[in-house]
Protein backbone atom coordinates (compact mmCIF):
# COMPACT_ATOMS: atom_id res chain seq x y z
CA UNK A 1 -13.00 15.49 21.05
CA UNK A 2 -11.36 13.25 18.33
CA UNK A 3 -12.82 13.87 15.06
CA UNK A 4 -12.19 12.76 11.22
CA UNK A 5 -9.26 14.31 9.80
CA UNK A 6 -10.86 15.28 6.26
CA UNK A 7 -14.10 14.03 4.35
CA UNK A 8 -12.81 10.89 2.77
CA UNK A 9 -10.43 9.67 5.40
CA UNK A 10 -12.44 7.26 6.74
CA UNK A 11 -13.78 3.70 5.32
CA UNK A 12 -15.73 0.85 6.30
CA UNK A 13 -14.18 -3.00 5.86
CA UNK A 14 -16.68 -5.65 6.64
CA UNK A 15 -17.88 -4.20 10.32
CA UNK A 16 -15.03 -2.45 11.03
CA UNK A 17 -14.31 1.36 10.58
CA UNK A 18 -10.88 2.69 10.21
CA UNK A 19 -9.98 6.48 9.99
CA UNK A 20 -7.50 9.30 9.99
CA UNK A 21 -8.23 11.30 13.37
CA UNK A 22 -7.75 15.06 13.91
CA UNK A 23 -4.66 14.04 16.26
CA UNK A 24 -3.00 12.68 13.39
CA UNK A 25 -3.23 8.88 13.86
CA UNK A 26 -5.27 6.22 12.48
CA UNK A 27 -7.53 4.37 14.43
CA UNK A 28 -9.73 1.39 14.63
CA UNK A 29 -13.45 1.81 15.79
CA UNK A 30 -13.86 -0.24 19.46
CA UNK A 31 -16.83 0.36 21.28
CA UNK A 32 -17.50 3.63 21.28
CA UNK A 33 -13.89 5.07 20.92
CA UNK A 34 -10.95 4.45 18.43
CA UNK A 35 -8.26 1.91 18.78
CA UNK A 36 -5.02 3.54 17.54
CA UNK A 37 -3.28 1.32 15.10
CA UNK A 38 -0.99 3.54 13.34
CA UNK A 39 2.53 3.51 13.95
CA UNK A 40 5.12 6.40 14.00
CA UNK A 41 5.85 6.38 10.54
CA UNK A 42 2.44 6.65 9.70
CA UNK A 43 1.70 9.24 12.12
CA UNK A 44 4.95 11.31 10.51
CA UNK A 45 3.47 11.26 7.40
CA UNK A 46 0.08 12.47 7.87
CA UNK A 47 1.66 15.44 9.90
CA UNK A 48 3.49 16.02 6.85
CA UNK A 49 0.54 16.86 4.68
CA UNK A 50 -0.37 20.29 4.55
CA UNK A 51 -3.94 19.83 3.02
CA UNK A 52 -5.54 17.12 5.45
CA UNK A 53 -8.68 17.15 3.25
CA UNK A 54 -6.43 15.12 0.47
CA UNK A 55 -6.34 12.10 2.56
CA UNK A 56 -8.34 9.51 1.12
CA UNK A 57 -8.99 5.86 2.92
CA UNK A 58 -10.30 2.60 1.15
CA UNK A 59 -10.35 -1.04 2.08
CA UNK A 60 -10.68 -4.40 0.28
CA UNK A 61 -10.37 -7.90 1.09
CA UNK A 62 -7.80 -10.35 -0.85
CA UNK A 63 -9.96 -13.34 -0.18
CA UNK A 64 -7.21 -15.36 -2.10
CA UNK A 65 -4.41 -14.87 0.19
CA UNK A 66 -6.78 -14.46 3.44
CA UNK A 67 -5.49 -11.01 4.34
CA UNK A 68 -8.02 -7.45 4.49
CA UNK A 69 -6.19 -4.11 3.64
CA UNK A 70 -7.10 -0.70 4.49
CA UNK A 71 -5.01 1.79 2.59
CA UNK A 72 -4.51 5.74 3.69
CA UNK A 73 -3.21 7.79 0.53
CA UNK A 74 -2.29 11.51 -0.05
CA UNK A 75 -0.64 13.14 -3.18
CA UNK A 76 2.61 12.35 -1.14
CA UNK A 77 2.57 8.98 0.20
CA UNK A 78 0.24 5.77 0.35
CA UNK A 79 0.22 3.57 3.73
CA UNK A 80 -1.56 0.09 3.83
CA UNK A 81 -2.43 -1.61 6.95
CA UNK A 82 -2.59 -5.70 6.91
CA UNK A 83 -5.50 -6.14 8.99
CA UNK A 84 -4.58 -10.14 9.84
CA UNK A 85 -0.94 -8.98 10.49
CA UNK A 86 -1.73 -5.68 12.28
CA UNK A 87 1.24 -4.41 10.31
CA UNK A 88 1.83 -1.33 7.95
CA UNK A 89 3.78 -0.90 4.76
CA UNK A 90 4.04 1.70 2.09
CA UNK A 91 2.87 1.52 -1.85
CA UNK A 92 3.63 3.57 -4.73
CA UNK A 93 3.49 3.46 -8.21
CA UNK A 94 6.17 3.33 -11.01
CA UNK A 95 7.01 7.43 -11.06
CA UNK A 96 4.99 8.46 -8.36
CA UNK A 97 5.62 8.93 -4.59
CA UNK A 98 2.17 7.37 -3.78
CA UNK A 99 -0.33 4.47 -5.22
CA UNK A 100 -2.02 5.38 -8.20
CA UNK A 101 -4.96 3.28 -7.19
CA UNK A 102 -7.71 5.87 -5.37
CA UNK A 103 -10.31 3.60 -4.82
CA UNK A 104 -11.14 -0.68 -4.57
CA UNK A 105 -14.20 -2.48 -4.59
CA UNK A 106 -15.46 -6.06 -4.89
CA UNK A 107 -17.45 -7.12 -7.56
CA UNK A 108 -18.32 -10.81 -8.67
CA UNK A 109 -15.55 -12.17 -6.75
CA UNK A 110 -13.05 -10.05 -8.19
CA UNK A 111 -11.36 -6.65 -6.79
CA UNK A 112 -11.41 -4.04 -9.15
CA UNK A 113 -9.21 -0.78 -8.44
CA UNK A 114 -9.73 2.95 -9.97
CA UNK A 115 -6.97 4.87 -11.34
CA UNK A 116 -6.77 8.26 -9.34
CA UNK A 117 -5.54 10.15 -12.74
CA UNK A 118 -7.47 8.32 -15.33
CA UNK A 119 -10.48 6.86 -13.89
CA UNK A 120 -9.62 3.48 -15.62
CA UNK A 121 -10.54 0.30 -13.69
CA UNK A 122 -8.30 -2.70 -13.16
CA UNK A 123 -8.55 -6.11 -12.37
CA UNK A 124 -6.10 -6.58 -9.05
CA UNK A 125 -4.59 -10.13 -9.01
CA UNK A 126 -1.55 -11.44 -7.92
CA UNK A 127 -0.77 -13.21 -10.94
CA UNK A 128 -0.31 -9.81 -12.90
CA UNK A 129 3.29 -8.67 -13.72
CA UNK A 130 2.78 -4.89 -14.15
CA UNK A 131 0.38 -1.86 -12.95
CA UNK A 132 -1.65 -0.91 -15.88
CA UNK A 133 1.68 -1.35 -18.27
CA UNK A 134 3.84 0.09 -15.81
CA UNK A 135 6.53 -1.86 -13.77
CA UNK A 136 5.83 -2.69 -10.55
CA UNK A 137 8.00 -0.85 -8.00
CA UNK A 138 9.12 -2.96 -4.59
CA UNK A 139 11.92 -1.55 -1.89
CA UNK A 140 13.08 -4.54 0.28
CA UNK A 141 14.67 -3.39 3.24
CA UNK A 142 16.51 -5.67 5.59
CA UNK A 143 16.86 -5.40 9.11
CA UNK A 144 19.85 -3.25 10.58
CA UNK A 145 23.08 -4.95 11.04
CA UNK A 146 25.62 -3.45 13.14
CA UNK A 147 28.85 -4.10 14.90
CA UNK A 148 29.97 -0.76 16.00
CA UNK A 149 32.52 0.17 16.26
CA UNK A 150 33.50 -2.59 14.11
CA UNK A 151 33.06 -2.99 10.34
CA UNK A 152 30.61 -5.55 8.87
CA UNK A 153 31.74 -7.32 5.70
CA UNK A 154 29.00 -8.92 3.66
CA UNK A 155 30.69 -11.95 1.95
CA UNK A 156 27.74 -12.95 -0.34
CA UNK A 157 24.40 -11.64 -1.24
CA UNK A 158 21.81 -14.14 -2.99
CA UNK A 159 19.05 -13.10 -4.94
CA UNK A 160 16.26 -15.75 -6.19
CA UNK A 161 14.82 -14.19 -9.22
CA UNK A 162 13.98 -15.48 -12.69
CA UNK A 163 15.98 -13.38 -15.56
CA UNK A 164 14.61 -12.53 -18.86
CA UNK A 165 11.93 -10.41 -20.15
CA UNK A 166 8.69 -10.37 -18.66
CA UNK A 167 5.63 -11.99 -19.84
CA UNK A 168 3.61 -9.96 -22.10
CA UNK A 169 0.40 -9.12 -21.98
CA UNK A 170 -2.02 -11.10 -24.66
CA UNK A 171 -2.23 -9.31 -27.90
CA UNK A 172 0.71 -6.63 -26.81
CA UNK A 173 4.41 -6.89 -27.16
CA UNK A 174 6.39 -6.54 -23.85
CA UNK A 175 7.45 -2.96 -23.22
CA UNK A 176 9.38 -2.79 -20.19
CA UNK A 177 12.55 -5.08 -19.20
CA UNK A 178 12.48 -6.39 -15.91
CA UNK A 179 15.18 -4.84 -13.57
CA UNK A 180 16.68 -5.60 -10.26
CA UNK A 181 18.82 -2.50 -8.87
CA UNK A 182 20.82 -2.81 -5.49
CA UNK A 183 22.26 0.13 -3.45
């Protein structure tokens, strides 16, 4: 029988139930069974966790952008499923290997997120430029370019960014200078 991987590894979002299953997959309830929605990367991440009871799940609706998300997180990673797109992405916080958010609730039209370490509550909005005073971490991977056995030369790279010092939080000085790193 297929069961739940840990006590907190399931969540309900709207009318749907999502869970990390005992076979190392992530499933969405369909009828009397679960449809696999995880991909191999998510399944490898789940398999890498020694103590499966540390895996947590939570979900939220980002109505302002028309998407719903389900997050599965452990002390080593966070994977988030975009329900509308049917795609997965990783999240991490500055200085951590995982996203510092451990729970999300909707309250009075706002999305409130809880910090795993301090228990502080944050307002999750798209117009915020930091994560509780810490820099936002983002990695963009380009698709693979292959011309094997011949070399590939990129003659240009265009980045569309706004330069300068980040916008300060009202009443507080700006403590972080934004950076773009390329490797």
